[in-house]
PDB file of C-alpha atoms in Angstrom:
ATOM      1  CA  MET A 149     -45.522 -80.881 -15.879  1.00 38.00           C
ATOM      2  CA  GLY A 150     -44.050 -83.759 -17.917  1.00 40.00           C
ATOM      3  CA  ARG A 151     -46.515 -86.224 -16.326  1.00 43.00           C
ATOM      4  CA  MET A 152     -47.905 -89.111 -18.315  1.00 44.00           C
ATOM      5  CA  GLY A 153     -51.714 -89.117 -17.878  1.00 49.00           C
ATOM      6  CA  PRO A 154     -54.185 -91.986 -18.349  1.00 49.00           C
ATOM      7  CA  LEU A 155     -55.065 -90.688 -21.885  1.00 48.00           C
ATOM      8  CA  ASN A 156     -51.374 -90.856 -23.014  1.00 58.00           C
ATOM      9  CA  ARG A 157     -51.029 -94.408 -21.576  1.00 57.00           C
ATOM     10  CA  GLN A 158     -54.136 -95.497 -23.420  1.00 63.00           C
ATOM     11  CA  VAL A 159     -52.797 -94.014 -26.704  1.00 63.00           C
ATOM     12  CA  PHE A 160     -49.439 -95.811 -26.369  1.00 59.00           C
ATOM     13  CA  ALA A 161     -51.174 -99.078 -25.437  1.00 61.00           C
ATOM     14  CA  ALA A 162     -53.618 -98.772 -28.365  1.00 66.00           C
ATOM     15  CA  LEU A 163     -50.815 -98.019 -30.798  1.00 63.00           C
ATOM     16  CA  THR A 164     -48.731-100.918 -29.591  1.00 65.00           C
ATOM     17  CA  PHE A 165     -51.601-103.423 -29.822  1.00 63.00           C
ATOM     18  CA  ALA A 166     -52.733-102.042 -33.175  1.00 68.00           C
ATOM     19  CA  CYS A 167     -49.269-102.447 -34.713  1.00 64.00           C
ATOM     20  CA  LEU A 168     -48.994-105.983 -33.282  1.00 64.00           C
ATOM     21  CA  LEU A 169     -52.382-106.965 -34.528  1.00 66.00           C
ATOM     22  CA  LEU A 170     -51.748-105.573 -37.934  1.00 68.00           C
ATOM     23  CA  ALA A 171     -48.447-107.326 -38.140  1.00 65.00           C
ATOM     24  CA  LEU A 172     -50.205-110.598 -37.110  1.00 62.00           C
ATOM     25  CA  GLY A 173     -52.817-110.101 -39.790  1.00 68.00           C
ATOM     26  CA  ILE A 174     -50.185-109.537 -42.426  1.00 65.00           C
ATOM     27  CA  CYS A 175     -48.373-112.637 -41.292  1.00 64.00           C
ATOM     28  CA  VAL A 176     -51.509-114.649 -41.651  1.00 62.00           C
ATOM     29  CA  TRP A 177     -52.176-113.225 -45.107  1.00 62.00           C
ATOM     30  CA  TRP A 178     -48.565-113.896 -46.051  1.00 61.00           C
ATOM     31  CA  PHE A 179     -48.927-117.495 -44.911  1.00 59.00           C
ATOM     32  CA  VAL A 180     -52.114-117.954 -46.862  1.00 61.00           C
ATOM     33  CA  SER A 181     -50.548-116.295 -49.989  1.00 64.00           C
ATOM     34  CA  ALA A 182     -47.455-118.505 -49.780  1.00 57.00           C
ATOM     35  CA  ARG A 183     -49.611-121.696 -49.583  1.00 56.00           C
ATOM     36  CA  SER A 184     -51.667-120.637 -52.595  1.00 55.00           C
ATOM     37  CA  GLY A 185     -48.523-120.070 -54.672  1.00 52.00           C
ATOM     38  CA  ARG A 186     -48.781-116.316 -54.671  1.00 52.00           C
ATOM     39  CA  SER A 187     -45.707-114.212 -53.833  1.00 50.00           C
ATOM     40  CA  GLY A 188     -45.839-112.710 -50.399  1.00 50.00           C
ATOM     41  CA  GLY A 189     -42.312-111.447 -50.074  1.00 52.00           C
ATOM     42  CA  SER A 190     -43.428-107.872 -50.311  1.00 56.00           C
ATOM     43  CA  PHE A 191     -45.147-108.236 -46.938  1.00 56.00           C
ATOM     44  CA  GLU A 192     -41.909-108.918 -45.016  1.00 60.00           C
ATOM     45  CA  PRO A 193     -40.703-105.261 -44.754  1.00 57.00           C
ATOM     46  CA  GLY A 194     -44.150-104.181 -43.591  1.00 57.00           C
ATOM     47  CA  ILE A 195     -44.235-106.842 -40.853  1.00 55.00           C
ATOM     48  CA  GLN A 196     -40.827-105.975 -39.626  1.00 61.00           C
ATOM     49  CA  SER A 197     -41.602-102.247 -39.607  1.00 60.00           C
ATOM     50  CA  LEU A 198     -44.758-102.776 -37.618  1.00 57.00           C
ATOM     51  CA  ALA A 199     -43.025-105.031 -35.160  1.00 61.00           C
ATOM     52  CA  LEU A 200     -40.301-102.408 -34.652  1.00 59.00           C
ATOM     53  CA  ILE A 201     -42.856 -99.650 -34.154  1.00 61.00           C
ATOM     54  CA  ALA A 202     -44.720-101.754 -31.577  1.00 60.00           C
ATOM     55  CA  ALA A 203     -41.458-102.568 -29.732  1.00 62.00           C
ATOM     56  CA  ILE A 204     -40.286 -98.935 -29.695  1.00 61.00           C
ATOM     57  CA  THR A 205     -43.705 -97.675 -28.563  1.00 63.00           C
ATOM     58  CA  GLY A 206     -43.876-100.293 -25.819  1.00 61.00           C
ATOM     59  CA  VAL A 207     -40.345 -99.445 -24.495  1.00 59.00           C
ATOM     60  CA  PHE A 208     -41.149 -95.762 -24.581  1.00 61.00           C
ATOM     61  CA  ALA A 209     -44.381 -96.270 -22.692  1.00 61.00           C
ATOM     62  CA  GLU A 210     -42.754 -98.493 -20.125  1.00 63.00           C
ATOM     63  CA  ARG A 211     -40.052 -95.883 -19.489  1.00 67.00           C
ATOM     64  CA  ARG A 212     -42.541 -93.174 -19.100  1.00 69.00           C
ATOM     65  CA  ALA A 213     -44.630 -95.257 -16.736  1.00 67.00           C
ATOM     66  CA  ALA A 214     -41.516 -96.065 -14.637  1.00 68.00           C
ATOM     67  CA  ALA A 215     -40.532 -92.445 -14.439  1.00 75.00           C
ATOM     68  CA  ARG A 216     -44.039 -91.455 -13.366  1.00 82.00           C
ATOM     69  CA  GLU A 217     -44.011 -94.175 -10.618  1.00 84.00           C
ATOM     70  CA  ARG A 218     -40.607 -92.982  -9.442  1.00 87.00           C
ATOM     71  CA  ARG A 219     -41.812 -89.394  -9.339  1.00 90.00           C
ATOM     72  CA  GLN A 220     -44.959 -90.379  -7.473  1.00 90.00           C
ATOM     73  CA  GLN A 221     -42.985 -92.264  -4.800  1.00 92.00           C
ATOM     74  CA  ALA A 222     -40.641 -89.287  -4.418  1.00 94.00           C
ATOM     75  CA  LEU A 223     -43.629 -86.905  -4.008  1.00 95.00           C
ATOM     76  CA  CYS A 224     -45.218 -89.112  -1.334  1.00 95.00           C
ATOM     77  CA  ALA A 225     -41.857 -89.262   0.482  1.00 96.00           C
ATOM     78  CA  LEU A 226     -41.579 -85.471   0.327  1.00 96.00           C
ATOM     79  CA  ALA A 227     -45.031 -85.054   1.633  1.00 96.00           C
ATOM     80  CA  ASP A 228     -44.323 -87.418   4.575  1.00 96.00           C
ATOM     81  CA  GLU A 229     -41.116 -85.531   5.297  1.00 97.00           C
ATOM     82  CA  LEU A 230     -42.912 -82.210   5.143  1.00 97.00           C
ATOM     83  CA  VAL A 231     -45.383 -83.509   7.801  1.00 96.00           C
ATOM     84  CA  LYS A 232     -42.494 -84.720  10.010  1.00 96.00           C
ATOM     85  CA  ASN A 233     -40.578 -81.397   9.739  1.00 96.00           C
ATOM     86  CA  THR A 234     -43.761 -79.431  10.451  1.00 96.00           C
ATOM     87  CA  GLN A 235     -44.188 -81.359  13.697  1.00 95.00           C
ATOM     88  CA  ILE A 236     -40.609 -80.706  14.579  1.00 95.00           C
ATOM     89  CA  LEU A 237     -40.718 -76.937  13.821  1.00 95.00           C
ATOM     90  CA  ASP A 238     -44.001 -76.457  15.673  1.00 92.00           C
ATOM     91  CA  GLY A 239     -43.179 -78.800  18.589  1.00 91.00           C
ATOM     92  CA  GLU A 240     -41.896 -78.214  22.086  1.00 91.00           C
ATOM     93  CA  GLY A 241     -38.350 -78.748  20.968  1.00 91.00           C
ATOM     94  CA  PHE A 242     -38.162 -75.151  19.630  1.00 93.00           C
ATOM     95  CA  ALA A 243     -40.393 -73.503  22.210  1.00 92.00           C
ATOM     96  CA  PRO A 244     -38.790 -70.464  23.825  1.00 91.00           C
ATOM     97  CA  LEU A 245     -36.772 -71.095  26.987  1.00 90.00           C
ATOM     98  CA  PRO A 246     -38.384 -69.933  30.228  1.00 90.00           C
ATOM     99  CA  ARG A 247     -36.845 -66.603  31.171  1.00 87.00           C
ATOM    100  CA  HIS A 248     -36.780 -67.303  34.942  1.00 88.00           C
ATOM    101  CA  ALA A 249     -34.932 -70.679  34.700  1.00 85.00           C
ATOM    102  CA  PRO A 250     -33.301 -71.337  31.373  1.00 88.00           C
ATOM    103  CA  LYS A 251     -31.521 -74.617  30.830  1.00 89.00           C
ATOM    104  CA  ALA A 252     -29.243 -76.045  28.167  1.00 88.00           C
ATOM    105  CA  ARG A 253     -31.144 -78.474  25.928  1.00 89.00           C
ATOM    106  CA  VAL A 254     -30.733 -80.766  22.990  1.00 90.00           C
ATOM    107  CA  TYR A 255     -32.628 -79.442  19.953  1.00 92.00           C
ATOM    108  CA  PRO A 256     -34.500 -81.732  17.498  1.00 95.00           C
ATOM    109  CA  ARG A 257     -33.025 -81.984  13.993  1.00 96.00           C
ATOM    110  CA  LEU A 258     -34.986 -81.527  10.751  1.00 97.00           C
ATOM    111  CA  VAL A 259     -34.874 -84.545   8.447  1.00 96.00           C
ATOM    112  CA  LEU A 260     -33.667 -84.514   4.851  1.00 96.00           C
ATOM    113  CA  SER A 261     -33.667 -88.076   3.633  1.00 95.00           C
ATOM    114  CA  ALA A 262     -36.597 -87.663   1.167  1.00 96.00           C
ATOM    115  CA  THR A 263     -35.241 -84.400  -0.113  1.00 96.00           C
ATOM    116  CA  ASP A 264     -31.807 -85.933  -0.709  1.00 96.00           C
ATOM    117  CA  GLY A 265     -33.442 -88.951  -2.334  1.00 94.00           C
ATOM    118  CA  ALA A 266     -35.553 -86.862  -4.694  1.00 93.00           C
ATOM    119  CA  LEU A 267     -32.551 -84.870  -5.799  1.00 94.00           C
ATOM    120  CA  VAL A 268     -30.289 -87.837  -6.319  1.00 92.00           C
ATOM    121  CA  SER A 269     -32.917 -90.066  -8.055  1.00 88.00           C
ATOM    122  CA  GLY A 270     -33.544 -87.622 -10.866  1.00 86.00           C
ATOM    123  CA  ALA A 271     -37.350 -88.092 -10.404  1.00 88.00           C
ATOM    124  CA  PHE A 272     -37.911 -84.473 -11.327  1.00 90.00           C
ATOM    125  CA  SER A 273     -35.344 -84.119 -14.167  1.00 86.00           C
ATOM    126  CA  GLU A 274     -38.000 -83.763 -16.826  1.00 84.00           C
ATOM    127  CA  PRO A 275     -39.120 -80.331 -17.886  1.00 86.00           C
ATOM    128  CA  GLY A 276     -41.805 -78.732 -15.779  1.00 89.00           C
ATOM    129  CA  HIS A 277     -40.343 -79.389 -12.359  1.00 92.00           C
ATOM    130  CA  GLY A 278     -37.818 -76.563 -12.196  1.00 93.00           C
ATOM    131  CA  GLU A 279     -39.595 -74.673  -9.430  1.00 95.00           C
ATOM    132  CA  LEU A 280     -39.767 -77.732  -7.174  1.00 96.00           C
ATOM    133  CA  LEU A 281     -36.110 -78.552  -7.832  1.00 95.00           C
ATOM    134  CA  THR A 282     -34.967 -75.068  -6.981  1.00 96.00           C
ATOM    135  CA  LEU A 283     -37.084 -75.180  -3.766  1.00 97.00           C
ATOM    136  CA  LEU A 284     -35.615 -78.557  -2.772  1.00 96.00           C
ATOM    137  CA  HIS A 285     -32.059 -77.296  -3.218  1.00 96.00           C
ATOM    138  CA  GLU A 286     -32.825 -74.169  -1.196  1.00 97.00           C
ATOM    139  CA  TRP A 287     -34.511 -76.239   1.540  1.00 97.00           C
ATOM    140  CA  ARG A 288     -31.694 -78.669   1.709  1.00 96.00           C
ATOM    141  CA  ASP A 289     -29.038 -75.971   2.061  1.00 96.00           C
ATOM    142  CA  ALA A 290     -31.055 -74.082   4.740  1.00 96.00           C
ATOM    143  CA  VAL A 291     -31.644 -77.222   6.813  1.00 96.00           C
ATOM    144  CA  HIS A 292     -28.044 -78.306   6.628  1.00 96.00           C
ATOM    145  CA  ASP A 293     -26.901 -74.864   7.861  1.00 95.00           C
ATOM    146  CA  PHE A 294     -29.583 -74.722  10.535  1.00 95.00           C
ATOM    147  CA  ASN A 295     -28.763 -78.208  11.938  1.00 95.00           C
ATOM    148  CA  ARG A 296     -25.026 -77.285  11.915  1.00 95.00           C
ATOM    149  CA  ARG A 297     -25.708 -74.120  13.942  1.00 93.00           C
ATOM    150  CA  LEU A 298     -27.747 -76.253  16.419  1.00 94.00           C
ATOM    151  CA  ASP A 299     -24.657 -78.506  16.843  1.00 93.00           C
ATOM    152  CA  LEU A 300     -22.572 -75.431  17.651  1.00 91.00           C
ATOM    153  CA  ALA A 301     -25.129 -74.109  20.110  1.00 90.00           C
ATOM    154  CA  GLU A 302     -25.340 -77.380  21.957  1.00 90.00           C
ATOM    155  CA  LEU A 303     -21.556 -77.787  22.022  1.00 89.00           C
ATOM    156  CA  ARG A 304     -21.269 -74.270  23.564  1.00 86.00           C
ATOM    157  CA  THR A 305     -23.881 -74.824  26.202  1.00 87.00           C
ATOM    158  CA  TYR A 306     -22.882 -78.392  27.223  1.00 82.00           C
ATOM    159  CA  ILE A 307     -19.119 -78.221  27.123  1.00 80.00           C
ATOM    160  CA  SER A 308     -18.987 -75.852  30.064  1.00 78.00           C
ATOM    161  CA  ARG A 309     -21.294 -74.106  32.511  1.00 82.00           C
ATOM    162  CA  VAL A 310     -22.897 -71.235  30.666  1.00 84.00           C
ATOM    163  CA  PRO A 311     -24.509 -68.266  32.471  1.00 89.00           C
ATOM    164  CA  ASP A 312     -28.261 -67.961  32.226  1.00 89.00           C
ATOM    165  CA  ALA A 313     -27.903 -64.699  30.313  1.00 90.00           C
ATOM    166  CA  GLU A 314     -25.973 -66.429  27.556  1.00 90.00           C
ATOM    167  CA  LEU A 315     -28.555 -69.241  27.301  1.00 90.00           C
ATOM    168  CA  ILE A 316     -31.279 -66.645  26.888  1.00 92.00           C
ATOM    169  CA  ALA A 317     -29.192 -64.740  24.320  1.00 92.00           C
ATOM    170  CA  ILE A 318     -28.726 -67.953  22.289  1.00 90.00           C
ATOM    171  CA  ASP A 319     -32.459 -68.698  22.451  1.00 91.00           C
ATOM    172  CA  ASP A 320     -33.350 -65.116  21.531  1.00 92.00           C
ATOM    173  CA  ALA A 321     -31.075 -65.313  18.494  1.00 91.00           C
ATOM    174  CA  LEU A 322     -32.906 -68.504  17.479  1.00 91.00           C
ATOM    175  CA  HIS A 323     -36.350 -66.899  17.777  1.00 90.00           C
ATOM    176  CA  ARG A 324     -35.567 -63.415  16.605  1.00 91.00           C
ATOM    177  CA  GLU A 325     -37.707 -61.906  13.860  1.00 91.00           C
ATOM    178  CA  GLY A 326     -36.238 -62.717  10.456  1.00 89.00           C
ATOM    179  CA  GLY A 327     -33.954 -65.374  11.984  1.00 90.00           C
ATOM    180  CA  GLN A 328     -33.178 -68.846  10.737  1.00 90.00           C
ATOM    181  CA  LEU A 329     -36.120 -70.451  12.520  1.00 94.00           C
ATOM    182  CA  GLU A 330     -38.586 -68.063  11.058  1.00 94.00           C
ATOM    183  CA  SER A 331     -36.953 -68.342   7.597  1.00 95.00           C
ATOM    184  CA  LEU A 332     -37.258 -72.132   7.771  1.00 95.00           C
ATOM    185  CA  ARG A 333     -40.859 -72.044   8.774  1.00 95.00           C
ATOM    186  CA  ARG A 334     -41.563 -69.658   5.841  1.00 95.00           C
ATOM    187  CA  LEU A 335     -39.738 -71.952   3.409  1.00 96.00           C
ATOM    188  CA  ARG A 336     -41.636 -74.925   4.747  1.00 96.00           C
ATOM    189  CA  GLY A 337     -44.880 -73.061   4.020  1.00 95.00           C
ATOM    190  CA  THR A 338     -43.724 -72.375   0.487  1.00 96.00           C
ATOM    191  CA  ALA A 339     -43.004 -76.039   0.021  1.00 96.00           C
ATOM    192  CA  GLU A 340     -46.475 -76.978   1.317  1.00 95.00           C
ATOM    193  CA  GLN A 341     -48.153 -74.428  -1.026  1.00 95.00           C
ATOM    194  CA  LEU A 342     -46.186 -75.777  -4.016  1.00 96.00           C
ATOM    195  CA  LEU A 343     -47.147 -79.386  -3.325  1.00 95.00           C
ATOM    196  CA  ARG A 344     -50.793 -78.480  -2.804  1.00 94.00           C
ATOM    197  CA  GLU A 345     -51.069 -76.353  -5.945  1.00 94.00           C
ATOM    198  CA  GLN A 346     -49.047 -78.455  -8.408  1.00 94.00           C
ATOM    199  CA  TYR A 347     -48.805 -82.019  -7.109  1.00 93.00           C
ATOM    200  CA  ALA A 348     -51.829 -82.714  -4.867  1.00 91.00           C
ATOM    201  CA  ARG A 349     -53.505 -84.677  -7.681  1.00 89.00           C
ATOM    202  CA  GLN A 350     -50.776 -87.253  -7.623  1.00 88.00           C
ATOM    203  CA  ARG A 351     -51.975 -90.401  -5.858  1.00 88.00           C
ATOM    204  CA  GLY A 352     -51.303 -90.397  -2.153  1.00 91.00           C
ATOM    205  CA  VAL A 353     -49.934 -86.805  -1.955  1.00 92.00           C
ATOM    206  CA  ALA A 354     -53.177 -85.151  -0.941  1.00 92.00           C
ATOM    207  CA  ASP A 355     -53.816 -87.752   1.779  1.00 93.00           C
ATOM    208  CA  ARG A 356     -50.479 -87.031   3.320  1.00 93.00           C
ATOM    209  CA  LEU A 357     -50.858 -83.263   3.124  1.00 93.00           C
ATOM    210  CA  ALA A 358     -54.215 -83.594   4.849  1.00 93.00           C
ATOM    211  CA  ARG A 359     -52.280 -84.520   8.041  1.00 92.00           C
ATOM    212  CA  LEU A 360     -50.806 -81.041   8.151  1.00 90.00           C
ATOM    213  CA  PRO A 361     -52.484 -78.628  10.560  1.00 85.00           C
ATOM    214  CA  ALA A 362     -54.631 -75.916   9.139  1.00 74.00           C
ATOM    215  CA  ARG A 363     -52.733 -72.668   8.795  1.00 65.00           C
ATOM    216  CA  VAL A 364     -54.117 -69.170   9.542  1.00 53.00           C
ATOM    217  CA  PRO A 365     -53.410 -66.824   6.587  1.00 51.00           C
ATOM    218  CA  ASP A 366     -50.861 -64.071   7.433  1.00 50.00           C
TER     219      ASP A 366
END
């Protein structure tokens, strides 16, 4: 998954410190040799090489650690957003209209800030996150289209007096089998499953996913 685990961080740290300590030891030996009149010039290339190795290793480790931290923050934000969108999709805002007295209403909108941020930040650009990236793009497109259709439905029902039959027809189209609402709920379930199976071991992700209601298997 392109993640930098504790063992890798320890290896990089050990290599960096080992090179620095070895370079320091050579410098001391070089200093002692110079004072005793022996030539120590041959040590200079070795010291410079070790210092360069330590610097390169340290920079690489720091970049990997920063990327890991950025990815972890993005995952926590995605989990929080998943909880929020689950509450919206399962809430009263999308409950079917009463057939005997339907009324025009304002629908809640699904949120996408964490999804947009994760895609723009490049937190999942490393190899191993292709499935998540594909799902995020699919979810983003689906939510944008769904929210736009809600705008059109509200505009139609609020701009003029709409017969009850038309209000019911709009609501039936929203809740029909295989419709957008059902597709979004299915896509939301796929996102939850992916986060649980592949990313729940990231710090903070499992705690956020625990706030999701238990699902009955289909």
